[in-house]
Short mmCIF file of C-alpha atoms in Angstrom, two decimals:
data_model
loop_
_atom_site.label_atom_id
_atom_site.label_comp_id
_atom_site.label_asym_id
_atom_site.label_seq_id
_atom_site.Cartn_x
_atom_site.Cartn_y
_atom_site.Cartn_z
CA UNK A 993 -0.13 -0.08 0.05
CA UNK A 994 2.65 2.46 1.03
CA UNK A 995 4.54 1.51 -1.87
CA UNK A 996 1.84 2.30 -4.35
CA UNK A 997 1.38 5.64 -2.81
CA UNK A 998 5.40 6.02 -3.34
CA UNK A 999 5.61 4.96 -6.87
CA UNK A 1000 2.55 7.44 -7.70
CA UNK A 1001 4.14 10.11 -6.00
CA UNK A 1002 7.85 9.78 -7.88
CA UNK A 1003 5.60 9.28 -11.06
CA UNK A 1004 3.73 12.76 -10.41
CA UNK A 1005 7.20 14.31 -9.55
CA UNK A 1006 8.63 13.00 -12.90
CA UNK A 1007 5.80 14.39 -14.82
CA UNK A 1008 6.18 17.69 -12.94
CA UNK A 1009 9.74 17.96 -13.58
CA UNK A 1010 9.23 16.96 -17.33
CA UNK A 1011 6.36 19.74 -17.71
CA UNK A 1012 8.57 22.11 -15.87
CA UNK A 1013 11.45 21.71 -18.35
CA UNK A 1014 9.39 21.63 -21.37
CA UNK A 1015 7.55 24.91 -20.33
CA UNK A 1016 10.90 26.72 -19.63
CA UNK A 1017 12.47 25.79 -22.79
CA UNK A 1018 8.94 26.92 -24.66
CA UNK A 1019 9.10 30.39 -22.74
CA UNK A 1020 12.64 30.94 -23.11
CA UNK A 1021 13.15 29.89 -26.81
CA UNK A 1022 9.78 30.02 -28.46
CA UNK A 1023 7.48 32.60 -26.96
CA UNK A 1024 4.74 33.42 -24.46
CA UNK A 1025 1.72 35.61 -23.63
CA UNK A 1026 2.43 39.13 -22.21
CA UNK A 1027 0.23 41.57 -20.85
CA UNK A 1028 1.12 45.46 -21.42
CA UNK A 1029 1.14 48.11 -19.05
CA UNK A 1030 1.58 51.69 -19.89
CA UNK A 1031 0.88 54.66 -22.60
CA UNK A 1032 4.23 54.59 -24.30
CA UNK A 1033 3.20 52.54 -27.02
CA UNK A 1034 -0.31 54.08 -27.81
CA UNK A 1035 -2.41 53.72 -29.96
CA UNK A 1036 -0.44 50.78 -31.17
CA UNK A 1037 -0.80 48.83 -27.85
CA UNK A 1038 -2.88 50.44 -25.09
CA UNK A 1039 -2.73 50.10 -21.41
CA UNK A 1040 -3.90 46.08 -20.14
CA UNK A 1041 -3.58 44.71 -23.94
CA UNK A 1042 -2.43 41.30 -23.93
CA UNK A 1043 0.04 40.43 -26.76
CA UNK A 1044 1.87 37.34 -28.21
CA UNK A 1045 5.64 37.54 -28.25
CA UNK A 1046 8.07 35.21 -29.99
CA UNK A 1047 11.68 34.64 -28.61
CA UNK A 1048 13.05 33.00 -31.84
CA UNK A 1049 13.91 36.09 -33.77
CA UNK A 1050 16.16 37.04 -30.85
CA UNK A 1051 18.09 34.00 -30.82
CA UNK A 1052 18.47 33.93 -34.73
CA UNK A 1053 19.37 37.56 -34.80
CA UNK A 1054 16.71 38.59 -37.35
CA UNK A 1055 15.19 41.41 -35.28
CA UNK A 1056 14.30 44.11 -38.17
CA UNK A 1057 13.91 48.00 -37.98
CA UNK A 1058 9.67 48.57 -36.94
CA UNK A 1059 9.75 45.46 -34.91
CA UNK A 1060 7.84 45.85 -31.56
CA UNK A 1061 10.37 44.40 -28.72
CA UNK A 1062 10.46 43.07 -25.21
CA UNK A 1063 13.54 44.44 -23.54
CA UNK A 1064 14.91 44.12 -20.29
CA UNK A 1065 15.12 47.70 -18.92
CA UNK A 1066 18.69 49.05 -18.87
CA UNK A 1067 18.24 50.48 -15.55
CA UNK A 1068 16.30 47.91 -14.08
CA UNK A 1069 16.88 44.60 -14.55
CA UNK A 1070 14.18 43.19 -13.01
CA UNK A 1071 11.42 44.54 -15.12
CA UNK A 1072 10.62 44.69 -18.74
CA UNK A 1073 9.81 47.37 -21.30
CA UNK A 1074 8.28 47.37 -24.86
CA UNK A 1075 9.29 49.61 -27.38
CA UNK A 1076 9.66 49.67 -31.27
CA UNK A 1077 13.03 49.17 -33.15
CA UNK A 1078 13.77 52.64 -34.53
CA UNK A 1079 17.27 51.82 -35.62
CA UNK A 1080 19.81 48.81 -35.73
CA UNK A 1081 23.80 48.89 -35.17
CA UNK A 1082 25.10 51.39 -37.75
CA UNK A 1083 21.76 53.18 -38.37
CA UNK A 1084 21.56 56.69 -38.27
CA UNK A 1085 19.10 57.91 -35.52
CA UNK A 1086 17.60 61.32 -34.71
CA UNK A 1087 18.38 61.88 -30.92
CA UNK A 1088 16.71 64.99 -30.67
CA UNK A 1089 12.65 65.31 -30.01
CA UNK A 1090 10.38 66.14 -32.63
CA UNK A 1091 9.36 69.10 -30.71
CA UNK A 1092 13.06 70.54 -30.68
CA UNK A 1093 14.27 73.20 -33.21
CA UNK A 1094 17.89 72.02 -33.71
CA UNK A 1095 17.66 68.42 -34.68
CA UNK A 1096 20.58 66.29 -33.61
CA UNK A 1097 21.69 62.77 -35.16
CA UNK A 1098 23.86 60.02 -34.25
CA UNK A 1099 24.55 56.51 -35.30
CA UNK A 1100 23.82 53.51 -33.52
CA UNK A 1101 26.79 51.80 -31.92
CA UNK A 1102 27.69 48.27 -32.63
CA UNK A 1103 25.84 45.74 -30.74
CA UNK A 1104 22.93 47.88 -29.73
CA UNK A 1105 19.28 48.92 -30.91
CA UNK A 1106 17.55 52.47 -30.72
CA UNK A 1107 13.80 52.12 -29.13
CA UNK A 1108 10.96 54.74 -29.25
CA UNK A 1109 7.49 53.99 -28.04
CA UNK A 1110 4.67 54.90 -30.67
CA UNK A 1111 3.38 57.58 -27.99
CA UNK A 1112 6.50 59.89 -28.63
CA UNK A 1113 5.18 62.42 -26.43
CA UNK A 1114 4.64 60.01 -23.27
CA UNK A 1115 7.38 57.59 -23.82
CA UNK A 1116 10.82 57.43 -22.04
CA UNK A 1117 13.16 55.74 -24.60
CA UNK A 1118 16.05 55.47 -26.08
CA UNK A 1119 15.91 59.58 -26.64
CA UNK A 1120 16.45 59.44 -22.27
CA UNK A 1121 18.34 56.76 -21.96
CA UNK A 1122 20.49 55.81 -24.97
CA UNK A 1123 21.02 53.24 -27.08
CA UNK A 1124 20.30 49.49 -26.10
CA UNK A 1125 22.35 46.43 -26.23
CA UNK A 1126 20.85 43.83 -28.22
CA UNK A 1127 21.55 41.10 -25.64
CA UNK A 1128 18.90 42.81 -23.26
CA UNK A 1129 16.04 41.79 -25.95
CA UNK A 1130 13.92 39.28 -24.76
CA UNK A 1131 11.23 38.75 -27.59
CA UNK A 1132 9.54 40.62 -30.36
CA UNK A 1133 5.76 41.05 -30.14
CA UNK A 1134 4.13 39.68 -33.24
CA UNK A 1135 0.15 39.54 -32.35
CA UNK A 1136 -2.56 40.88 -30.43
CA UNK A 1137 -4.52 38.81 -28.44
CA UNK A 1138 -6.62 41.17 -26.40
CA UNK A 1139 -9.29 43.27 -26.86
CA UNK A 1140 -10.68 41.29 -29.06
CA UNK A 1141 -11.89 43.93 -31.58
CA UNK A 1142 -8.05 44.62 -31.85
CA UNK A 1143 -6.89 40.94 -32.39
CA UNK A 1144 -4.31 40.70 -34.98
CA UNK A 1145 -1.16 41.64 -36.24
CA UNK A 1146 0.24 44.73 -34.83
CA UNK A 1147 0.13 48.12 -37.07
CA UNK A 1148 3.39 49.78 -38.44
CA UNK A 1149 4.76 52.62 -36.70
CA UNK A 1150 2.51 55.97 -36.68
CA UNK A 1151 5.89 57.73 -36.65
CA UNK A 1152 7.44 56.95 -40.38
CA UNK A 1153 9.28 60.03 -40.08
CA UNK A 1154 11.30 58.76 -37.11
CA UNK A 1155 13.11 55.96 -39.46
CA UNK A 1156 15.82 57.69 -41.56
CA UNK A 1157 16.71 56.01 -44.55
CA UNK A 1158 20.17 55.25 -45.30
CA UNK B 425 24.51 41.31 -5.04
CA UNK B 426 26.10 44.18 -3.48
CA UNK B 427 29.30 43.76 -1.65
CA UNK B 428 30.04 40.86 -3.53
CA UNK B 429 32.87 41.16 -5.94
CA UNK B 430 33.31 38.37 -8.26
CA UNK B 431 33.94 37.10 -11.60
CA UNK B 432 31.08 37.30 -14.07
CA UNK B 433 30.10 36.13 -17.75
CA UNK B 434 28.23 38.69 -19.13
CA UNK B 435 26.95 38.69 -22.76
CA UNK B 436 29.13 41.13 -24.61
CA UNK B 437 27.31 44.84 -25.08
CA UNK B 438 29.40 45.35 -28.52
CA UNK B 439 28.70 41.56 -29.72
CA UNK B 440 25.57 39.74 -28.76
CA UNK B 441 26.54 36.37 -29.71
CA UNK B 442 29.79 36.48 -27.41
CA UNK B 443 30.18 36.07 -23.89
CA UNK B 444 32.83 37.50 -21.95
CA UNK B 445 34.16 36.87 -18.37
CA UNK B 446 35.38 39.86 -16.31
CA UNK B 447 35.78 40.62 -12.53
CA UNK B 448 33.07 43.12 -11.09
CA UNK B 449 34.81 46.00 -10.05
CA UNK B 450 31.84 48.16 -8.90
CA UNK B 451 28.17 48.30 -8.33
CA UNK B 452 25.63 51.15 -9.06
CA UNK B 453 26.17 54.11 -7.33
CA UNK B 454 30.00 53.40 -6.65
CA UNK B 455 32.32 56.42 -8.17
CA UNK B 456 35.29 54.82 -9.44
CA UNK B 457 38.48 56.25 -11.23
CA UNK B 458 38.73 54.48 -14.85
CA UNK B 459 42.16 53.08 -16.85
CA UNK B 460 41.80 54.76 -20.36
CA UNK B 461 38.04 55.04 -20.58
CA UNK B 462 37.08 58.19 -22.07
CA UNK B 463 35.74 59.82 -18.74
CA UNK B 464 38.27 59.79 -15.74
CA UNK B 465 35.78 59.50 -12.92
CA UNK B 466 32.74 57.40 -13.81
CA UNK B 467 29.46 57.05 -11.35
CA UNK B 468 28.15 53.98 -11.94
CA UNK B 469 24.30 54.18 -13.20
CA UNK B 470 21.45 52.59 -11.55
CA UNK B 471 21.07 48.94 -12.97
CA UNK B 472 24.85 49.03 -14.25
CA UNK B 473 28.03 47.36 -12.95
CA UNK B 474 31.80 48.02 -13.92
CA UNK B 475 33.59 45.05 -15.02
CA UNK B 476 37.59 44.87 -15.74
CA UNK B 477 39.70 41.93 -16.61
CA UNK B 478 42.40 41.21 -14.37
CA UNK B 479 45.02 42.26 -16.79
CA UNK B 480 44.83 45.61 -17.37
CA UNK B 481 45.76 46.99 -20.69
CA UNK B 482 45.11 43.87 -22.44
CA UNK B 483 41.57 43.66 -21.82
CA UNK B 484 38.24 44.66 -23.63
CA UNK B 485 36.20 45.78 -20.55
CA UNK B 486 34.34 48.54 -18.99
CA UNK B 487 37.31 50.69 -19.75
CA UNK B 488 36.58 50.31 -23.37
CA UNK B 489 32.63 50.19 -23.72
CA UNK B 490 31.63 51.58 -20.14
CA UNK B 491 29.32 50.52 -17.55
CA UNK B 492 27.31 47.21 -18.42
CA UNK B 493 23.46 46.70 -17.90
CA UNK B 494 22.72 44.15 -15.21
CA UNK B 495 20.29 42.56 -17.76
CA UNK B 496 23.34 41.53 -19.53
CA UNK B 497 24.55 39.64 -16.84
CA UNK B 498 24.43 35.71 -17.51
CA UNK B 499 26.34 33.64 -14.80
CA UNK B 500 29.20 33.85 -12.11
CA UNK B 501 32.20 32.04 -12.56
CA UNK B 502 32.83 29.81 -9.58
CA UNK B 503 35.59 27.31 -10.81
CA UNK B 504 38.14 26.52 -13.41
CA UNK B 505 37.32 22.95 -14.77
CA UNK B 506 39.75 22.30 -17.37
CA UNK B 507 43.02 21.78 -17.92
CA UNK B 508 43.44 19.76 -14.69
CA UNK B 509 46.34 21.55 -13.57
CA UNK B 510 44.36 24.72 -13.65
CA UNK B 511 41.74 22.96 -11.39
CA UNK B 512 40.76 25.93 -8.79
CA UNK B 513 38.35 28.15 -7.01
CA UNK B 514 37.86 31.07 -8.47
CA UNK B 515 38.54 33.72 -5.56
CA UNK B 516 35.85 36.78 -5.41
CA UNK B 517 38.36 39.57 -4.28
CA UNK B 518 38.79 43.21 -5.03
CA UNK B 519 42.19 44.18 -6.24
CA UNK B 520 42.88 47.10 -3.43
CA UNK B 521 44.27 49.36 -6.33
CA UNK B 522 40.68 49.24 -7.75
CA UNK B 523 38.55 50.13 -4.71
CA UNK B 524 35.87 52.84 -5.34
CA UNK B 525 36.17 56.00 -4.36
CA UNK B 526 33.07 56.25 -2.70
CA UNK B 527 30.63 53.47 -2.43
CA UNK B 528 26.86 54.12 -2.10
CA UNK B 529 25.67 53.81 1.64
CA UNK B 530 22.78 51.42 1.79
#
């Protein structure tokens, strides 16, 4: 009787460990569901929207200009931020705000990306803390799940003028 | 963790495909004197660390690319396993000449 319970317990633990490993690999290498908060990506992503993010692009190094990415905050490793990639390494970016009279530009250093929120007036992003190392990128947001009236692929940036062509 | 100075494996800020291994010299809030960096004195920003190789002058470290975001920290190196004649526990120690000028009070 006791041996039966012990056997069942070990089998249960075995399944839990297997499930845990698969879940960890899935979240780390494939993707997961993310709840976004904050106004910095409006109107593309609103507060409390639920999106799906995939992690393959980051591991395969095919994040592109215009992608919306989830990034570990450069100033607080425990929190994540959600912004759009405006420039990759080597790209020319406008470091001044749209409201500034004098425009300033610089080039994104090697191994870094330039991030900006879609809601330029209410977003702390690379204009504030500078280019962000590529290694901090966690995943790429590809799909919105909630709210249902906005279900589907995410729109392109409303700030096309921030993307400087080569 | 504050107060623990050790060797850490870090994703290189210049090349995300590469991991580099350096010693943690300073934590956020500390002010240190740099060796060959663009600024002579640096206050480590919030959420960052300052790493240096033990062999100064021959090391591609924070003196080249500046403070490193904690999010890039991958792991702590604790032992050398190979080759067998180099088997050892890696000591967590701060070289006295690299002590920060001012440590952030808790």
